[in-house]
PDB file of C-alpha atoms in Angstrom:
ATOM      1  CA  LYS A   1      80.571 100.622 110.026  1.00  0.00           C
ATOM      2  CA  LYS A   2      80.778 101.427 113.717  1.00  0.00           C
ATOM      3  CA  GLY A   3      83.771 103.671 112.996  1.00  0.00           C
ATOM      4  CA  GLU A   4      81.884 105.405 110.211  1.00  0.00           C
ATOM      5  CA  LYS A   5      78.990 106.172 112.579  1.00  0.00           C
ATOM      6  CA  VAL A   6      81.396 107.612 115.152  1.00  0.00           C
ATOM      7  CA  ASN A   7      83.023 109.817 112.504  1.00  0.00           C
ATOM      8  CA  MET A   8      79.607 110.933 111.286  1.00  0.00           C
ATOM      9  CA  ARG A   9      78.581 111.874 114.838  1.00  0.00           C
ATOM     10  CA  LYS A  10      81.821 113.886 115.215  1.00  0.00           C
ATOM     11  CA  SER A  11      81.169 115.642 111.920  1.00  0.00           C
ATOM     12  CA  VAL A  12      77.632 116.538 112.977  1.00  0.00           C
ATOM     13  CA  CYS A  13      78.905 117.834 116.341  1.00  0.00           C
ATOM     14  CA  ASN A  14      81.577 119.930 114.619  1.00  0.00           C
ATOM     15  CA  LEU A  15      78.971 121.368 112.267  1.00  0.00           C
ATOM     16  CA  LEU A  16      76.674 122.286 115.173  1.00  0.00           C
ATOM     17  CA  VAL A  17      79.574 124.000 116.973  1.00  0.00           C
ATOM     18  CA  LEU A  18      80.417 125.956 113.808  1.00  0.00           C
ATOM     19  CA  LEU A  19      76.798 127.058 113.384  1.00  0.00           C
ATOM     20  CA  LEU A  20      76.687 128.157 117.042  1.00  0.00           C
ATOM     21  CA  VAL A  21      79.871 130.244 116.634  1.00  0.00           C
ATOM     22  CA  LEU A  22      78.503 131.869 113.492  1.00  0.00           C
ATOM     23  CA  SER A  23      75.204 132.698 115.201  1.00  0.00           C
ATOM     24  CA  LEU A  24      77.044 134.316 118.122  1.00  0.00           C
ATOM     25  CA  SER A  25      79.210 136.363 115.766  1.00  0.00           C
ATOM     26  CA  VAL A  26      76.093 137.757 114.115  1.00  0.00           C
ATOM     27  CA  THR A  27      74.734 139.028 117.449  1.00  0.00           C
ATOM     28  CA  VAL A  28      77.807 141.209 118.045  1.00  0.00           C
ATOM     29  CA  SER A  29      77.987 142.682 114.568  1.00  0.00           C
ATOM     30  CA  THR A  30      78.214 146.464 114.436  1.00  0.00           C
ATOM     31  CA  LYS A  31      76.303 148.860 112.253  1.00  0.00           C
ATOM     32  CA  GLU A  32      78.247 149.495 109.077  1.00  0.00           C
ATOM     33  CA  TYR A  33      78.840 152.962 107.646  1.00  0.00           C
ATOM     34  CA  ASN A  34      79.622 153.723 104.044  1.00  0.00           C
ATOM     35  CA  PRO A  35      83.019 155.508 103.842  1.00  0.00           C
ATOM     36  CA  ALA A  36      81.384 158.030 101.517  1.00  0.00           C
ATOM     37  CA  ASP A  37      78.858 159.037 104.179  1.00  0.00           C
ATOM     38  CA  SER A  38      79.228 162.635 105.353  1.00  0.00           C
ATOM     39  CA  PHE A  39      78.085 164.449 108.469  1.00  0.00           C
ATOM     40  CA  SER A  40      77.088 168.035 109.141  1.00  0.00           C
ATOM     41  CA  THR A  41      75.742 170.029 112.090  1.00  0.00           C
ATOM     42  CA  THR A  42      72.295 168.735 111.192  1.00  0.00           C
ATOM     43  CA  GLU A  43      73.564 165.167 110.748  1.00  0.00           C
ATOM     44  CA  PRO A  44      76.006 164.342 113.557  1.00  0.00           C
ATOM     45  CA  PHE A  45      78.220 161.264 113.488  1.00  0.00           C
ATOM     46  CA  VAL A  46      76.490 158.560 115.535  1.00  0.00           C
ATOM     47  CA  LEU A  47      78.832 156.462 117.655  1.00  0.00           C
ATOM     48  CA  PHE A  48      76.067 154.336 119.221  1.00  0.00           C
ATOM     49  CA  ASP A  49      72.386 154.007 118.387  1.00  0.00           C
ATOM     50  CA  TYR A  50      72.140 150.580 120.113  1.00  0.00           C
ATOM     51  CA  ASP A  51      69.742 149.156 117.547  1.00  0.00           C
ATOM     52  CA  ALA A  52      72.212 146.333 116.857  1.00  0.00           C
ATOM     53  CA  ARG A  53      72.395 145.549 120.606  1.00  0.00           C
ATOM     54  CA  THR A  54      76.152 145.238 120.484  1.00  0.00           C
ATOM     55  CA  PRO A  55      79.008 146.559 122.669  1.00  0.00           C
ATOM     56  CA  MET A  56      80.857 147.594 119.500  1.00  0.00           C
ATOM     57  CA  SER A  57      80.553 151.181 118.262  1.00  0.00           C
ATOM     58  CA  SER A  58      80.286 152.349 114.653  1.00  0.00           C
ATOM     59  CA  VAL A  59      84.107 152.700 114.610  1.00  0.00           C
ATOM     60  CA  ASN A  60      84.506 149.147 115.990  1.00  0.00           C
ATOM     61  CA  GLY A  61      85.430 150.435 119.432  1.00  0.00           C
ATOM     62  CA  LEU A  62      84.666 148.051 122.270  1.00  0.00           C
ATOM     63  CA  SER A  63      82.612 149.283 125.243  1.00  0.00           C
ATOM     64  CA  GLY A  64      82.101 147.977 128.753  1.00  0.00           C
ATOM     65  CA  ILE A  65      81.698 148.757 132.446  1.00  0.00           C
ATOM     66  CA  PHE A  66      84.259 149.371 135.189  1.00  0.00           C
ATOM     67  CA  ASP A  67      84.313 149.344 138.990  1.00  0.00           C
ATOM     68  CA  PHE A  68      86.757 151.158 141.266  1.00  0.00           C
ATOM     69  CA  ASP A  69      86.821 148.048 143.484  1.00  0.00           C
ATOM     70  CA  PRO A  70      85.635 144.897 141.667  1.00  0.00           C
ATOM     71  CA  ASN A  71      85.612 143.073 145.025  1.00  0.00           C
ATOM     72  CA  ASP A  72      83.108 145.519 146.559  1.00  0.00           C
ATOM     73  CA  ALA A  73      79.813 143.611 146.428  1.00  0.00           C
ATOM     74  CA  GLU A  74      77.854 146.716 147.445  1.00  0.00           C
ATOM     75  CA  ALA A  75      78.807 148.770 144.376  1.00  0.00           C
ATOM     76  CA  TYR A  76      78.290 147.918 140.720  1.00  0.00           C
ATOM     77  CA  CYS A  77      77.462 149.154 137.219  1.00  0.00           C
ATOM     78  CA  ARG A  78      75.445 147.042 134.779  1.00  0.00           C
ATOM     79  CA  THR A  79      74.171 147.612 131.269  1.00  0.00           C
ATOM     80  CA  GLY A  80      71.587 146.075 128.992  1.00  0.00           C
ATOM     81  CA  TYR A  81      69.430 146.865 125.970  1.00  0.00           C
ATOM     82  CA  VAL A  82      65.776 147.895 126.069  1.00  0.00           C
ATOM     83  CA  ARG A  83      63.318 148.016 123.187  1.00  0.00           C
ATOM     84  CA  ASP A  84      62.634 151.634 122.259  1.00  0.00           C
ATOM     85  CA  GLU A  85      58.973 152.521 122.737  1.00  0.00           C
ATOM     86  CA  GLY A  86      59.135 156.209 123.603  1.00  0.00           C
ATOM     87  CA  LEU A  87      61.985 157.902 121.726  1.00  0.00           C
ATOM     88  CA  HIS A  88      62.185 156.608 118.161  1.00  0.00           C
ATOM     89  CA  LYS A  89      59.296 154.136 118.393  1.00  0.00           C
ATOM     90  CA  ASP A  90      61.603 151.399 117.115  1.00  0.00           C
ATOM     91  CA  GLY A  91      65.043 149.922 117.734  1.00  0.00           C
ATOM     92  CA  TYR A  92      66.733 149.821 121.130  1.00  0.00           C
ATOM     93  CA  HIS A  93      68.557 151.984 123.669  1.00  0.00           C
ATOM     94  CA  MET A  94      71.016 151.218 126.468  1.00  0.00           C
ATOM     95  CA  LYS A  95      69.959 150.716 130.091  1.00  0.00           C
ATOM     96  CA  VAL A  96      72.612 151.671 132.655  1.00  0.00           C
ATOM     97  CA  SER A  97      72.051 150.631 136.289  1.00  0.00           C
ATOM     98  CA  TYR A  98      74.508 151.888 138.906  1.00  0.00           C
ATOM     99  CA  ASP A  99      75.064 151.510 142.661  1.00  0.00           C
ATOM    100  CA  VAL A 100      77.687 153.492 144.591  1.00  0.00           C
ATOM    101  CA  ASP A 101      76.012 153.091 148.000  1.00  0.00           C
ATOM    102  CA  SER A 102      78.853 151.371 149.843  1.00  0.00           C
ATOM    103  CA  VAL A 103      80.726 151.622 153.123  1.00  0.00           C
ATOM    104  CA  LYS A 104      83.857 151.825 150.976  1.00  0.00           C
ATOM    105  CA  PRO A 105      84.779 154.656 148.571  1.00  0.00           C
ATOM    106  CA  ALA A 106      82.948 153.814 145.347  1.00  0.00           C
ATOM    107  CA  PHE A 107      82.736 154.929 141.753  1.00  0.00           C
ATOM    108  CA  ASN A 108      82.008 153.076 138.542  1.00  0.00           C
ATOM    109  CA  GLY A 109      80.640 153.633 135.069  1.00  0.00           C
ATOM    110  CA  TRP A 110      80.687 152.848 131.359  1.00  0.00           C
ATOM    111  CA  TRP A 111      83.438 153.361 128.753  1.00  0.00           C
ATOM    112  CA  THR A 112      83.961 152.981 125.025  1.00  0.00           C
ATOM    113  CA  LYS A 113      87.179 152.988 123.030  1.00  0.00           C
ATOM    114  CA  LEU A 114      87.355 155.581 120.238  1.00  0.00           C
ATOM    115  CA  ASN A 115      90.135 153.741 118.396  1.00  0.00           C
ATOM    116  CA  GLY A 116      92.125 156.877 117.572  1.00  0.00           C
ATOM    117  CA  ILE A 117      89.338 158.595 115.598  1.00  0.00           C
ATOM    118  CA  ASN A 118      89.965 162.116 114.353  1.00  0.00           C
ATOM    119  CA  LEU A 119      87.607 164.665 115.931  1.00  0.00           C
ATOM    120  CA  SER A 120      89.502 167.755 114.728  1.00  0.00           C
ATOM    121  CA  ASP A 121      86.516 168.904 112.646  1.00  0.00           C
ATOM    122  CA  PHE A 122      84.003 168.299 115.448  1.00  0.00           C
ATOM    123  CA  GLU A 123      82.963 170.621 118.258  1.00  0.00           C
ATOM    124  CA  ALA A 124      80.648 168.739 120.644  1.00  0.00           C
ATOM    125  CA  VAL A 125      79.537 165.396 122.034  1.00  0.00           C
ATOM    126  CA  ALA A 126      75.823 164.655 122.249  1.00  0.00           C
ATOM    127  CA  LEU A 127      73.652 161.996 123.842  1.00  0.00           C
ATOM    128  CA  THR A 128      69.966 161.432 124.510  1.00  0.00           C
ATOM    129  CA  ILE A 129      69.108 160.442 128.071  1.00  0.00           C
ATOM    130  CA  LYS A 130      66.415 160.048 130.696  1.00  0.00           C
ATOM    131  CA  GLY A 131      66.342 158.708 134.250  1.00  0.00           C
ATOM    132  CA  ASP A 132      64.164 155.858 135.509  1.00  0.00           C
ATOM    133  CA  SER A 133      61.455 157.370 137.723  1.00  0.00           C
ATOM    134  CA  GLU A 134      60.682 154.035 139.414  1.00  0.00           C
ATOM    135  CA  LYS A 135      64.253 152.893 140.044  1.00  0.00           C
ATOM    136  CA  GLY A 136      65.458 156.413 140.856  1.00  0.00           C
ATOM    137  CA  PHE A 137      68.472 158.333 139.563  1.00  0.00           C
ATOM    138  CA  SER A 138      70.729 161.291 140.260  1.00  0.00           C
ATOM    139  CA  ASP A 139      70.264 164.425 138.153  1.00  0.00           C
ATOM    140  CA  ILE A 140      74.028 164.673 137.454  1.00  0.00           C
ATOM    141  CA  PHE A 141      77.020 162.552 136.494  1.00  0.00           C
ATOM    142  CA  LYS A 142      80.441 163.051 134.930  1.00  0.00           C
ATOM    143  CA  ILE A 143      81.598 162.385 131.359  1.00  0.00           C
ATOM    144  CA  GLU A 144      85.204 162.246 130.189  1.00  0.00           C
ATOM    145  CA  LEU A 145      87.020 162.453 126.860  1.00  0.00           C
ATOM    146  CA  LYS A 146      90.562 161.132 126.519  1.00  0.00           C
ATOM    147  CA  ASP A 147      93.267 161.197 123.912  1.00  0.00           C
ATOM    148  CA  ARG A 148      96.378 159.034 124.357  1.00  0.00           C
ATOM    149  CA  THR A 149      97.753 161.041 127.303  1.00  0.00           C
ATOM    150  CA  THR A 150      95.218 163.691 128.372  1.00  0.00           C
ATOM    151  CA  LYS A 151      91.772 163.624 129.981  1.00  0.00           C
ATOM    152  CA  VAL A 152      89.101 166.351 130.138  1.00  0.00           C
ATOM    153  CA  GLU A 153      85.781 166.138 131.965  1.00  0.00           C
ATOM    154  CA  TYR A 154      82.322 167.700 132.168  1.00  0.00           C
ATOM    155  CA  ILE A 155      79.487 167.413 134.713  1.00  0.00           C
ATOM    156  CA  VAL A 156      76.185 166.670 132.972  1.00  0.00           C
ATOM    157  CA  GLU A 157      73.331 168.269 134.952  1.00  0.00           C
ATOM    158  CA  ASP A 158      69.548 168.592 135.029  1.00  0.00           C
ATOM    159  CA  ILE A 159      68.783 165.016 133.984  1.00  0.00           C
ATOM    160  CA  THR A 160      65.062 164.254 134.314  1.00  0.00           C
ATOM    161  CA  ASP A 161      62.748 161.277 133.727  1.00  0.00           C
ATOM    162  CA  LYS A 162      61.900 162.661 130.267  1.00  0.00           C
ATOM    163  CA  TRP A 163      63.962 162.090 127.127  1.00  0.00           C
ATOM    164  CA  GLN A 164      66.230 165.027 126.315  1.00  0.00           C
ATOM    165  CA  GLN A 165      69.222 165.559 124.079  1.00  0.00           C
ATOM    166  CA  ILE A 166      72.291 166.916 125.850  1.00  0.00           C
ATOM    167  CA  ILE A 167      74.970 168.601 123.715  1.00  0.00           C
ATOM    168  CA  VAL A 168      78.295 169.453 125.358  1.00  0.00           C
ATOM    169  CA  PRO A 169      80.746 171.621 123.351  1.00  0.00           C
ATOM    170  CA  PHE A 170      84.334 170.441 123.650  1.00  0.00           C
ATOM    171  CA  ASP A 171      85.439 173.865 124.900  1.00  0.00           C
ATOM    172  CA  GLU A 172      83.173 173.509 127.949  1.00  0.00           C
ATOM    173  CA  PHE A 173      85.086 170.479 129.221  1.00  0.00           C
ATOM    174  CA  GLU A 174      87.431 171.120 132.135  1.00  0.00           C
ATOM    175  CA  GLY A 175      91.057 170.072 132.226  1.00  0.00           C
ATOM    176  CA  ALA A 176      94.070 170.440 129.956  1.00  0.00           C
ATOM    177  CA  LEU A 177      92.105 171.373 126.820  1.00  0.00           C
ATOM    178  CA  ASP A 178      95.159 172.986 125.214  1.00  0.00           C
ATOM    179  CA  SER A 179      96.993 169.667 125.468  1.00  0.00           C
ATOM    180  CA  MET A 180      94.257 167.554 123.895  1.00  0.00           C
ATOM    181  CA  ASP A 181      95.095 165.937 120.567  1.00  0.00           C
ATOM    182  CA  TRP A 182      91.639 165.839 118.992  1.00  0.00           C
ATOM    183  CA  SER A 183      93.013 164.067 115.928  1.00  0.00           C
ATOM    184  CA  THR A 184      93.745 160.887 117.882  1.00  0.00           C
ATOM    185  CA  MET A 185      91.014 160.206 120.427  1.00  0.00           C
ATOM    186  CA  ASN A 186      91.148 157.214 122.721  1.00  0.00           C
ATOM    187  CA  GLU A 187      88.094 156.952 124.981  1.00  0.00           C
ATOM    188  CA  PHE A 188      84.694 158.322 126.042  1.00  0.00           C
ATOM    189  CA  VAL A 189      83.598 157.562 129.618  1.00  0.00           C
ATOM    190  CA  ILE A 190      80.534 158.033 131.844  1.00  0.00           C
ATOM    191  CA  VAL A 191      81.364 158.073 135.585  1.00  0.00           C
ATOM    192  CA  PHE A 192      79.139 157.649 138.665  1.00  0.00           C
ATOM    193  CA  GLU A 193      80.856 158.831 141.878  1.00  0.00           C
ATOM    194  CA  ASP A 194      79.541 158.215 145.392  1.00  0.00           C
ATOM    195  CA  TRP A 195      80.478 161.676 146.690  1.00  0.00           C
ATOM    196  CA  ARG A 196      78.896 163.507 143.746  1.00  0.00           C
ATOM    197  CA  LEU A 197      75.588 161.644 143.362  1.00  0.00           C
ATOM    198  CA  LYS A 198      72.743 162.398 145.780  1.00  0.00           C
ATOM    199  CA  THR A 199      70.903 159.254 144.691  1.00  0.00           C
ATOM    200  CA  LYS A 200      73.451 156.492 145.274  1.00  0.00           C
ATOM    201  CA  GLU A 201      71.562 153.797 143.369  1.00  0.00           C
ATOM    202  CA  GLY A 202      69.634 154.308 140.152  1.00  0.00           C
ATOM    203  CA  ARG A 203      69.142 153.761 136.453  1.00  0.00           C
ATOM    204  CA  TYR A 204      69.415 155.745 133.218  1.00  0.00           C
ATOM    205  CA  TYR A 205      68.401 155.099 129.618  1.00  0.00           C
ATOM    206  CA  ILE A 206      70.836 156.376 126.977  1.00  0.00           C
ATOM    207  CA  ASP A 207      70.672 156.549 123.183  1.00  0.00           C
ATOM    208  CA  ASP A 208      72.303 158.218 120.171  1.00  0.00           C
ATOM    209  CA  ILE A 209      75.773 158.970 121.526  1.00  0.00           C
ATOM    210  CA  SER A 210      77.259 161.117 118.778  1.00  0.00           C
ATOM    211  CA  PHE A 211      79.742 163.826 117.798  1.00  0.00           C
ATOM    212  CA  VAL A 212      78.656 167.123 116.224  1.00  0.00           C
ATOM    213  CA  PRO A 213      80.830 168.622 113.451  1.00  0.00           C
ATOM    214  CA  LYS A 214      81.912 172.256 113.571  1.00  0.00           C
ATOM    215  CA  LYS A 215      79.639 174.800 111.908  1.00  0.00           C
ATOM    216  CA  GLY A 216      79.951 174.539 108.150  1.00  0.00           C
ATOM    217  CA  ALA A 217      82.105 171.399 108.308  1.00  0.00           C
ATOM    218  CA  LYS A 218      81.385 168.517 105.978  1.00  0.00           C
ATOM    219  CA  VAL A 219      83.125 165.433 107.304  1.00  0.00           C
ATOM    220  CA  LYS A 220      83.435 162.078 105.576  1.00  0.00           C
ATOM    221  CA  PHE A 221      83.439 158.852 107.549  1.00  0.00           C
ATOM    222  CA  SER A 222      86.905 158.057 106.188  1.00  0.00           C
ATOM    223  CA  ASP A 223      88.207 161.352 107.649  1.00  0.00           C
ATOM    224  CA  LEU A 224      87.614 160.056 111.170  1.00  0.00           C
ATOM    225  CA  THR A 225      90.473 157.584 110.913  1.00  0.00           C
ATOM    226  CA  GLU A 226      92.954 159.996 109.303  1.00  0.00           C
ATOM    227  CA  LYS A 227      95.235 161.915 111.658  1.00  0.00           C
ATOM    228  CA  LYS A 228      95.545 165.621 110.814  1.00  0.00           C
ATOM    229  CA  LYS A 229      98.993 166.773 109.736  1.00  0.00           C
TER     230      LYS A 229
END
């Protein structure tokens, strides 16, 4: 009987561990899209709306933060999720806190993998953003788009403490645009650089990171994962 009680305790412990794992897996689930869904210039493809409070995008691309020098205690980038009370009146958006005020050269930021999605029928990247008036923020930062071998960049400007949508056409990015393979995209990055930012420590709120299809294009979700011939 003593052995039976021990086995029962083990079984209960195993069950509790299983339930804990399942509960954690639910918290990182990503928003699902129907492959039949289509997107137009009035309905852009949303990569992140943050309502699920997960680091995974709608194309199951992981996201995270990076630091130029992880051992530099004076510089950092951190993210979190904040309940939306001023933009959509529901859901959540991402909070991004940065610090590049260091005696060492410093830059950091946030990235997300695009998992090879096909953006051939798209023409712009869009995001909704505002700065934190209490914490402070710089009115500019850099964004980057990367395929497997090439990187292009754009300096986002005129950020304020009011929500605004920023749309950046692909052809306004700087770099080797002619070499970009838009049919196999690898990464989207936001970068905070010490030499570029006047306010070295601050915070932004970001929502609805999305891609805008070309005028007249009607793109299916399944098209995003199909490389153009």
